Coordinates of C-alpha atoms and ligand atoms in Angstrom, one line a residue:
Chain A
M1 CA 106.9 -66.7 155.3
E2 CA 104.9 -63.7 154.4
T3 CA 101.6 -63.6 155.8
V4 CA 98.4 -61.9 154.1
D5 CA 95.1 -61.0 155.6
L6 CA 92.8 -62.0 152.9
S7 CA 89.3 -60.5 154.5
A8 CA 91.6 -56.9 154.6
T9 CA 92.3 -57.2 150.6
L10 CA 88.6 -58.5 149.9
S11 CA 87.3 -54.9 148.7
T12 CA 90.4 -54.4 146.4
A13 CA 90.0 -57.8 145.1
K14 CA 86.0 -56.8 144.5
E15 CA 87.3 -53.5 142.7
W16 CA 89.6 -55.1 140.5
K17 CA 87.4 -57.9 139.2
E18 CA 84.9 -55.1 138.4
K19 CA 87.4 -53.2 136.6
L20 CA 88.8 -55.9 134.6
Q21 CA 85.1 -57.3 134.0
A22 CA 84.7 -53.9 132.4
A23 CA 87.4 -54.6 129.9
G24 CA 85.9 -58.2 128.9
I25 CA 88.3 -59.9 131.3
D26 CA 87.1 -62.1 134.1
L27 CA 89.4 -62.8 136.4
S28 CA 87.3 -65.6 138.2
S29 CA 87.5 -68.0 134.9
C30 CA 91.7 -68.0 136.0
Y31 CA 92.0 -71.9 137.5
Q32 CA 95.8 -71.1 137.6
C33 CA 96.9 -73.9 135.3
G34 CA 100.1 -71.8 134.2
K35 CA 99.9 -72.0 130.6
C36 CA 100.5 -68.2 130.3
T37 CA 103.9 -68.3 132.0
A38 CA 104.9 -71.6 130.2
G39 CA 104.5 -69.7 126.9
C40 CA 105.9 -65.9 128.5
P41 CA 109.2 -65.4 126.6
M42 CA 109.9 -63.1 129.4
A43 CA 108.9 -64.7 132.7
S44 CA 112.3 -65.8 133.9
A45 CA 113.1 -62.2 134.2
M46 CA 110.1 -60.8 135.9
D47 CA 109.4 -61.1 139.5
Y48 CA 105.9 -62.5 139.6
S49 CA 104.9 -65.0 136.6
P50 CA 101.8 -63.9 134.7
R51 CA 99.9 -66.5 136.3
Q52 CA 101.2 -65.2 139.5
T53 CA 100.2 -61.7 138.6
V54 CA 96.8 -62.8 137.8
R55 CA 96.5 -64.4 141.3
L56 CA 97.5 -61.5 142.9
L57 CA 94.7 -59.3 141.3
Q58 CA 92.1 -62.2 142.6
L59 CA 93.6 -62.1 146.1
G60 CA 93.2 -58.2 146.0
M61 CA 96.8 -57.7 146.2
A62 CA 96.6 -55.1 143.1
D63 CA 99.5 -52.7 145.2
T64 CA 101.9 -55.6 144.9
A65 CA 101.0 -56.2 141.0
L66 CA 101.2 -52.4 140.5
R67 CA 104.8 -52.2 141.9
S68 CA 106.1 -55.0 140.0
R69 CA 108.6 -55.2 137.7
T70 CA 106.6 -57.9 135.6
I71 CA 104.4 -55.3 134.1
W72 CA 107.1 -53.3 132.5
L73 CA 109.3 -56.2 131.1
C74 CA 106.0 -57.8 129.6
A75 CA 106.9 -57.4 126.2
S76 CA 103.1 -57.7 124.6
C77 CA 103.7 -60.7 122.5
E78 CA 100.2 -61.8 123.2
T79 CA 101.3 -65.3 123.6
C80 CA 99.5 -65.5 126.9
A81 CA 96.2 -64.2 125.6
T82 CA 96.6 -66.5 122.8
R83 CA 97.1 -69.8 124.6
C84 CA 94.8 -69.4 127.7
P85 CA 92.4 -72.4 127.6
R86 CA 89.8 -70.3 129.8
D87 CA 90.1 -66.9 127.6
V88 CA 91.5 -64.3 130.2
D89 CA 93.1 -61.8 128.3
V90 CA 96.4 -61.4 130.4
A91 CA 98.1 -59.1 127.7
K92 CA 95.3 -56.8 128.1
M93 CA 95.4 -57.0 132.1
M94 CA 99.4 -56.1 131.7
D95 CA 98.2 -53.0 129.8
I96 CA 95.7 -51.9 132.7
L97 CA 98.1 -52.4 135.3
R98 CA 100.8 -50.4 133.4
I99 CA 98.6 -47.6 132.9
E100 CA 97.5 -47.5 136.6
A101 CA 101.0 -47.9 137.8
D102 CA 102.1 -44.9 135.7
R103 CA 99.4 -42.7 136.7
A104 CA 99.9 -44.0 140.5
G105 CA 103.4 -43.0 139.9
V106 CA 104.5 -46.5 141.2
A107 CA 106.5 -47.8 138.4
A108 CA 109.2 -50.4 139.1
V109 CA 111.0 -49.8 135.8
P110 CA 110.7 -46.2 135.2
S111 CA 112.3 -46.2 132.0
V112 CA 109.5 -47.9 130.2
P113 CA 107.3 -45.3 131.1
I114 CA 109.6 -42.8 130.2
F115 CA 110.0 -44.1 126.8
H116 CA 106.4 -44.3 126.3
K117 CA 105.9 -40.7 127.3
T118 CA 108.7 -39.5 125.1
F119 CA 107.5 -41.6 122.1
L120 CA 103.6 -40.4 122.3
E121 CA 105.2 -36.7 122.7
S122 CA 106.9 -37.4 119.3
V123 CA 103.5 -38.3 118.0
E124 CA 101.4 -35.6 119.1
N125 CA 104.2 -32.6 118.0
H126 CA 104.8 -34.4 114.8
G127 CA 102.1 -36.4 113.7
R128 CA 104.5 -39.4 113.6
V129 CA 107.7 -40.3 115.1
Y130 CA 110.5 -38.4 114.8
E131 CA 113.1 -41.0 116.0
M132 CA 116.0 -38.6 116.2
E133 CA 114.5 -36.5 118.8
L134 CA 113.1 -39.4 120.5
M135 CA 116.4 -41.1 121.0
M136 CA 118.0 -37.9 122.2
K137 CA 115.4 -36.9 124.5
F138 CA 114.8 -40.6 126.0
N139 CA 119.0 -40.5 126.5
M140 CA 118.6 -37.4 128.4
R141 CA 115.8 -38.3 130.4
T142 CA 117.0 -41.4 131.7
R143 CA 120.5 -39.9 132.1
K144 CA 121.8 -42.8 129.8
L145 CA 123.8 -40.0 127.5
F146 CA 125.8 -42.8 125.8
N147 CA 123.3 -45.8 126.2
N148 CA 123.5 -47.1 122.8
A149 CA 125.3 -44.5 121.6
D150 CA 126.8 -46.1 118.6
L151 CA 123.9 -47.1 117.2
G152 CA 122.8 -43.6 115.7
P153 CA 125.8 -42.7 113.9
K154 CA 125.1 -46.3 112.5
M155 CA 121.9 -46.0 111.4
M156 CA 122.2 -42.7 109.9
Q157 CA 125.3 -44.1 107.9
K158 CA 122.4 -46.5 106.4
G159 CA 119.9 -43.7 105.7
K160 CA 117.7 -44.9 108.8
L161 CA 117.6 -42.1 110.9
H162 CA 117.0 -38.5 109.7
F163 CA 117.9 -35.2 111.5
L164 CA 114.7 -33.6 110.1
A165 CA 111.2 -34.0 111.8
P166 CA 108.8 -35.8 109.5
K167 CA 106.1 -33.7 107.7
V168 CA 102.6 -34.6 108.2
D169 CA 99.6 -32.8 106.1
D170 CA 97.1 -33.8 108.6
G171 CA 95.9 -30.5 109.4
G172 CA 96.5 -30.6 113.4
A173 CA 94.3 -33.9 113.3
V174 CA 96.5 -35.7 115.7
R175 CA 97.1 -32.7 118.1
K176 CA 93.1 -32.7 118.4
I177 CA 93.1 -36.3 119.0
F178 CA 95.3 -35.8 122.1
A179 CA 93.4 -33.1 123.0
R180 CA 90.3 -34.7 122.9
V181 CA 91.6 -37.7 124.8
R182 CA 92.9 -35.7 127.5
E183 CA 90.0 -33.9 128.1
R184 CA 87.6 -37.3 128.1
R185 CA 90.4 -38.7 131.0
D186 CA 91.2 -35.7 133.1
G187 CA 87.3 -35.0 133.1
Chain B
M1 CA 93.6 -54.4 92.9
K2 CA 93.4 -51.0 94.4
I3 CA 93.7 -50.9 98.2
A4 CA 94.5 -48.0 100.6
Y5 CA 98.2 -48.2 101.9
Y6 CA 99.6 -47.2 105.2
P7 CA 103.2 -47.3 105.3
G8 CA 103.7 -46.5 108.8
C9 CA 106.8 -44.4 110.7
S10 CA 109.4 -47.3 110.2
L11 CA 108.9 -47.3 106.6
D12 CA 110.3 -43.9 106.2
T13 CA 113.3 -44.8 108.9
T14 CA 114.5 -48.5 110.1
G15 CA 112.7 -50.0 107.7
I16 CA 113.4 -47.9 104.1
E17 CA 113.9 -51.5 102.4
F18 CA 110.5 -52.6 103.3
R19 CA 109.1 -49.4 101.5
L20 CA 111.3 -49.8 98.4
S21 CA 110.7 -53.5 97.7
T22 CA 106.7 -53.0 98.5
A23 CA 106.8 -50.6 95.9
Y24 CA 108.7 -52.7 93.5
C25 CA 106.6 -55.8 94.2
A26 CA 103.4 -53.6 93.7
S27 CA 104.5 -52.2 90.4
K28 CA 105.4 -56.3 89.0
L29 CA 101.9 -57.4 90.5
N30 CA 99.6 -54.8 89.0
L31 CA 98.4 -53.8 92.7
D32 CA 97.4 -50.6 93.0
L33 CA 98.7 -49.1 96.6
W34 CA 97.0 -46.1 97.3
E35 CA 99.2 -44.2 100.0
L36 CA 96.7 -42.4 102.8
P37 CA 97.4 -38.7 102.5
G38 CA 98.5 -37.1 105.6
W39 CA 98.5 -40.7 107.9
N40 CA 99.5 -40.6 111.5
C41 CA 101.4 -42.7 113.6
C42 CA 99.3 -46.0 115.2
G43 CA 100.7 -45.0 118.4
A44 CA 102.6 -48.6 118.4
S45 CA 103.2 -50.1 121.9
S46 CA 103.5 -46.9 123.8
A47 CA 99.5 -45.7 123.3
H48 CA 98.1 -48.6 124.9
S49 CA 100.7 -48.8 127.5
K50 CA 99.5 -45.2 128.4
D51 CA 95.7 -44.8 127.5
H52 CA 93.2 -47.0 126.2
L53 CA 91.4 -44.8 124.0
L54 CA 94.1 -43.0 122.7
S55 CA 95.6 -46.3 121.6
L56 CA 92.0 -46.8 119.5
A57 CA 91.9 -43.4 118.0
L58 CA 95.2 -43.1 116.7
P59 CA 94.6 -45.9 114.4
A60 CA 91.1 -45.0 113.9
R61 CA 91.9 -41.7 112.0
N62 CA 93.6 -43.7 109.1
L63 CA 91.3 -46.8 109.0
A64 CA 88.5 -43.8 108.8
L65 CA 90.3 -42.3 106.0
A66 CA 90.5 -45.3 103.9
E67 CA 86.8 -46.2 105.1
K68 CA 85.4 -42.9 103.3
E69 CA 86.9 -44.2 100.0
G70 CA 85.2 -47.3 100.3
L71 CA 88.9 -48.8 100.8
D72 CA 90.3 -51.7 102.7
M73 CA 93.9 -50.9 104.1
A74 CA 97.1 -52.9 103.5
V75 CA 99.5 -52.3 106.2
P76 CA 103.2 -54.1 105.8
C77 CA 104.5 -53.5 109.6
A78 CA 103.3 -56.3 111.3
A79 CA 103.5 -54.2 114.8
C80 CA 101.2 -51.6 113.2
Y81 CA 98.8 -54.2 111.6
S82 CA 98.0 -55.4 114.9
R83 CA 97.1 -52.0 116.5
F84 CA 94.6 -51.7 113.5
K85 CA 93.1 -55.1 113.8
T86 CA 92.3 -54.3 117.6
V87 CA 90.5 -51.1 117.2
E88 CA 88.5 -53.0 114.1
A89 CA 87.5 -55.3 116.4
E90 CA 86.6 -53.1 119.5
V91 CA 84.5 -51.0 117.3
R92 CA 82.8 -53.5 115.4
Q93 CA 82.0 -54.9 119.0
D94 CA 80.9 -52.2 120.9
E95 CA 78.8 -49.3 119.8
K96 CA 79.6 -47.2 122.9
V97 CA 83.5 -47.4 121.8
Q98 CA 82.5 -46.8 118.2
Q99 CA 81.1 -43.5 119.6
Q100 CA 84.2 -42.8 121.9
V101 CA 86.4 -43.0 118.6
A102 CA 84.5 -41.2 116.6
H103 CA 84.6 -38.2 118.7
A104 CA 88.0 -38.6 119.4
I105 CA 88.7 -38.3 115.8
D106 CA 86.0 -36.3 115.2
M107 CA 85.2 -38.4 112.3
D108 CA 83.0 -41.2 111.3
Y109 CA 84.3 -44.8 111.7
K110 CA 82.4 -48.0 111.7
A111 CA 84.9 -50.6 110.7
T112 CA 82.9 -51.3 107.5
N113 CA 86.3 -52.0 106.0
N114 CA 89.2 -54.3 106.6
T115 CA 92.8 -54.1 107.7
R116 CA 94.5 -56.5 105.7
S117 CA 98.2 -57.7 106.5
L118 CA 100.4 -56.6 102.9
L119 CA 101.8 -60.5 103.3
E120 CA 97.9 -61.4 103.4
V121 CA 97.2 -59.3 100.2
F122 CA 100.2 -60.7 98.4
A123 CA 99.9 -64.4 99.7
G124 CA 95.7 -64.4 99.7
G125 CA 94.8 -61.4 97.1
V126 CA 97.4 -60.8 94.5
G127 CA 98.0 -64.8 94.6
L128 CA 100.6 -67.2 94.9
E129 CA 100.0 -68.2 91.2
Q130 CA 100.7 -64.9 89.9
I131 CA 103.5 -64.3 92.1
E132 CA 104.9 -67.6 90.8
S133 CA 104.3 -66.3 87.2
S134 CA 106.4 -63.1 87.7
V135 CA 109.6 -64.8 88.6
T136 CA 112.6 -64.2 86.5
K137 CA 115.1 -65.2 88.9
P138 CA 113.8 -67.8 91.3
L139 CA 115.4 -68.4 94.7
T140 CA 116.7 -71.8 93.6
G141 CA 118.5 -73.7 96.9
L142 CA 118.0 -70.8 99.2
K143 CA 116.7 -71.9 102.8
V144 CA 114.8 -69.5 104.4
A145 CA 113.3 -69.6 107.8
C146 CA 110.2 -67.8 107.8
Y147 CA 110.1 -65.7 110.8
Y148 CA 106.4 -64.4 111.8
G149 CA 106.9 -62.9 115.2
C150 CA 103.9 -62.0 117.4
Y151 CA 101.8 -59.5 115.7
L152 CA 100.7 -60.8 112.5
V153 CA 99.0 -64.2 114.2
R154 CA 98.2 -63.1 117.6
P155 CA 95.5 -63.1 119.4
P156 CA 93.9 -65.5 116.9
K157 CA 90.5 -63.5 118.2
L158 CA 91.4 -60.5 116.2
G159 CA 90.5 -62.8 113.3
H160 CA 93.7 -63.0 111.5
F161 CA 94.7 -64.5 108.0
D162 CA 96.4 -67.1 109.3
R163 CA 97.0 -69.5 112.0
A164 CA 98.2 -68.6 115.3
E165 CA 100.9 -71.8 115.9
D166 CA 102.9 -72.7 113.1
P167 CA 101.6 -70.3 110.1
Q168 CA 102.3 -70.7 106.5
S169 CA 101.7 -67.6 104.1
M170 CA 105.0 -66.7 104.3
D171 CA 106.6 -70.1 103.6
N172 CA 104.3 -70.6 100.8
I173 CA 105.3 -66.9 98.7
I174 CA 109.3 -68.4 99.5
S175 CA 108.2 -71.7 97.7
S176 CA 106.3 -69.9 94.9
L177 CA 109.9 -67.9 94.4
G178 CA 111.8 -70.9 94.0
G179 CA 113.3 -71.2 97.5
T180 CA 113.1 -73.6 100.6
P181 CA 111.2 -72.7 103.5
V182 CA 113.0 -74.5 106.5
D183 CA 110.9 -76.4 108.9
W184 CA 111.6 -74.7 112.1
P185 CA 110.0 -74.5 115.5
H186 CA 110.5 -70.8 116.3
K187 CA 108.1 -69.3 113.6
T188 CA 106.0 -67.4 116.0
E189 CA 108.3 -66.9 119.5
C190 CA 108.6 -63.1 120.6
C191 CA 111.9 -61.5 119.5
G192 CA 112.2 -59.5 122.3
A193 CA 110.4 -56.4 121.0
G194 CA 111.4 -53.0 122.8
M195 CA 113.1 -55.2 125.5
I196 CA 116.1 -55.3 123.6
T197 CA 116.3 -51.8 124.0
L198 CA 114.6 -51.0 127.0
S199 CA 116.2 -53.9 129.0
P200 CA 119.0 -55.7 126.8
N201 CA 119.9 -58.4 129.3
D202 CA 116.3 -59.4 129.1
G203 CA 115.5 -58.8 125.7
L204 CA 118.7 -60.1 123.6
P205 CA 118.5 -63.9 124.6
L206 CA 115.5 -63.8 122.7
S207 CA 116.6 -62.9 119.7
Y208 CA 119.5 -65.0 120.4
E209 CA 117.3 -67.7 120.4
I210 CA 115.6 -67.2 117.0
L211 CA 119.3 -66.7 115.2
R212 CA 120.4 -69.5 117.2
V213 CA 117.3 -72.1 116.3
A214 CA 117.2 -70.9 112.7
E215 CA 121.0 -71.9 112.3
I216 CA 120.8 -75.5 113.7
C217 CA 117.7 -76.2 111.4
G218 CA 119.8 -75.0 108.3
A219 CA 118.5 -71.7 107.5
E220 CA 120.9 -69.2 105.6
C221 CA 118.8 -66.6 106.1
L222 CA 115.3 -65.2 107.8
V223 CA 112.4 -63.4 106.4
T224 CA 110.1 -61.0 108.4
A225 CA 107.2 -59.1 108.2
C226 CA 108.2 -56.8 111.0
P227 CA 110.4 -53.8 111.1
M228 CA 110.9 -54.0 114.7
C229 CA 112.0 -58.0 114.4
L230 CA 114.1 -57.1 111.6
M231 CA 115.8 -54.3 113.7
N232 CA 116.4 -56.5 116.4
L233 CA 117.9 -59.7 114.6
D234 CA 119.9 -57.5 112.0
L235 CA 121.3 -54.1 113.7
H236 CA 121.5 -56.1 117.1
Q237 CA 123.0 -59.3 115.6
E238 CA 126.4 -57.6 116.2
T239 CA 125.3 -56.8 119.8
I240 CA 124.2 -60.2 120.4
N241 CA 127.5 -62.0 118.9
K242 CA 129.4 -59.8 121.4
K243 CA 127.1 -60.0 124.4
L244 CA 126.2 -63.5 124.1
K245 CA 129.7 -64.7 122.6
A246 CA 128.1 -65.9 119.4
N247 CA 129.0 -65.8 116.1
F248 CA 126.0 -65.4 113.8
N249 CA 125.9 -64.0 110.1
L250 CA 122.6 -64.5 109.0
P251 CA 121.1 -62.0 106.6
V252 CA 117.5 -61.0 107.6
F253 CA 115.4 -59.6 104.9
Y254 CA 111.7 -58.6 104.4
F255 CA 109.6 -61.0 102.6
T256 CA 109.1 -58.3 99.9
E257 CA 112.7 -58.2 99.3
L258 CA 113.4 -61.6 98.4
M259 CA 110.1 -61.3 96.2
A260 CA 111.6 -58.2 94.4
L261 CA 114.6 -60.1 94.0
A262 CA 113.1 -63.3 92.3
M263 CA 111.4 -60.5 90.1
G264 CA 114.4 -59.3 88.8
A265 CA 115.3 -56.1 91.2
S266 CA 118.6 -54.9 91.4
P267 CA 119.8 -55.3 95.1
K268 CA 120.6 -51.4 95.2
E269 CA 117.1 -50.3 94.1
I270 CA 115.1 -52.1 97.0
G271 CA 117.8 -50.9 99.5
L272 CA 119.6 -54.1 100.2
N273 CA 123.0 -51.9 100.8
R274 CA 121.4 -50.7 104.1
H275 CA 121.1 -54.0 105.9
F276 CA 123.8 -54.1 108.9
V277 CA 124.5 -57.6 108.0
N278 CA 125.5 -57.7 104.5
P279 CA 123.7 -60.2 102.4
M280 CA 125.4 -59.8 99.4
P281 CA 127.7 -62.5 99.5
L282 CA 124.2 -65.0 100.1
V283 CA 122.4 -62.8 97.2
E284 CA 125.5 -63.4 94.7
K285 CA 125.4 -66.9 95.7
I286 CA 122.2 -67.5 94.8
G287 CA 122.6 -65.8 91.5
R288 CA 125.4 -68.5 90.8
R289 CA 123.3 -71.3 92.3
E290 CA 120.7 -70.5 89.2
T291 CA 122.8 -70.0 86.6
A292 CA 124.9 -73.2 87.7
Ligands
SF4_301 S1 96.7 -69.8 131.1 FE1 94.6 -68.5 131.6 S2 93.7 -70.1 133.2 FE2 96.2 -70.6 132.7 S3 96.9 -69.6 134.8 FE3 97.1 -68.4 132.9 S4 95.3 -67.0 132.9 FE4 94.9 -68.3 134.3
SF4_302 S1 102.2 -60.5 126.5 FE1 103.6 -60.3 128.4 S2 102.8 -61.4 130.0 FE2 101.9 -62.3 128.2 S3 103.4 -63.7 127.5 FE3 104.1 -62.0 126.3 S4 105.4 -60.8 127.9 FE4 104.2 -62.6 128.8

């Protein structure tokens, strides 16, 4: 059995308690009832259940949570946040973990953050999603060239996928939003 | 009734039927949908997995455009709707957030207007009575599983129009159209969302379950208000059948498509020919029941 020295993780526990507090999530409210896990549609595929992920953070084992597959398999369905009797927003906690794990470069399922990055590039460049470009870039970046290859033509046949990028008359507003957000984040 | 209209990216691509049928219903019901000029993507599930402020700013720009006109905003796509409700709540709760968002979008946004799901606009705003009185081809005998999914009703603290467990608004619309909503337990189960494509082995079983339970409960079709759910249940139904050894043949509609059909639309003008599971045999069956 793995042993964990909990005095050593105390400062990490405190750091995450404060970080989540700032986002309106009170980790110490969680009494480990497991209702979040019971309703989670992805729990059986996760390495740590939603309840266990909260516990990891309570105990200061943030590194384990950040390197988990759990955070990338979470479908953001909000069932946990809806049903928690202690009002712990587990879905939002998953968001925060994803953002941190991605920035730290420790994502256990890299294809998911690659998808999000590619999606947002498309929004930044066009103002809206350009699905054709998104699919092609994503498949290239994840080297799954023939992933879902039959879907593209199928959708095109039904007029659901377009060759041309969407045209958005926003006066460059969306690019500027990305620029200002980046400025604020990087400092 | 005039309301700002945010179609969202899907309604020009994968969810084109949603756009066509919405326009049809709006004109039949005298609903003036004013499409926001130069609207942008809400950031979907990617923005909130990457940067919190970005996930607020992208939807906020659209809401600010509507607010400037003094209008509430109608949103058909359930996934976009939930992003808008999130910004609205955060901006109302916290002045600091309001300032950060205003700076990021370089516009004032105080959340004095409301985001309203198109389902709510029809079921609650326009009203069931008006819907019922516009029906010319009732959906007599059609057994429908109303599938709400995640984002129309969760999390309840965002102040949704329907309850989080066992919601009713779509069922009420189907009843007003003369159809029969079936009683079933999977109204708000998750379809697997992006996991269907990003991690199919984990995602596909979720949509499979929804189809399986709808079928056992006697449904002949499903209705939804979410382009993502529709894609998972319709486009991927063939994959589900192949990979999970099933034999489903369940058409999946947007609720606006069934409204439009009942109000006399031809299948083609609302895009029913663009579905992957062919809904035409069922649509013809409704026509025969009605004349029988
Ligand atoms: S439902 Fe809430 S209190 Fe219960 S284990 Fe999950 S987070 Fe903790
Ligand atoms: S939001 Fe994520 S963790 Fe919560 S129930 Fe849904 S899939 Fe599970």
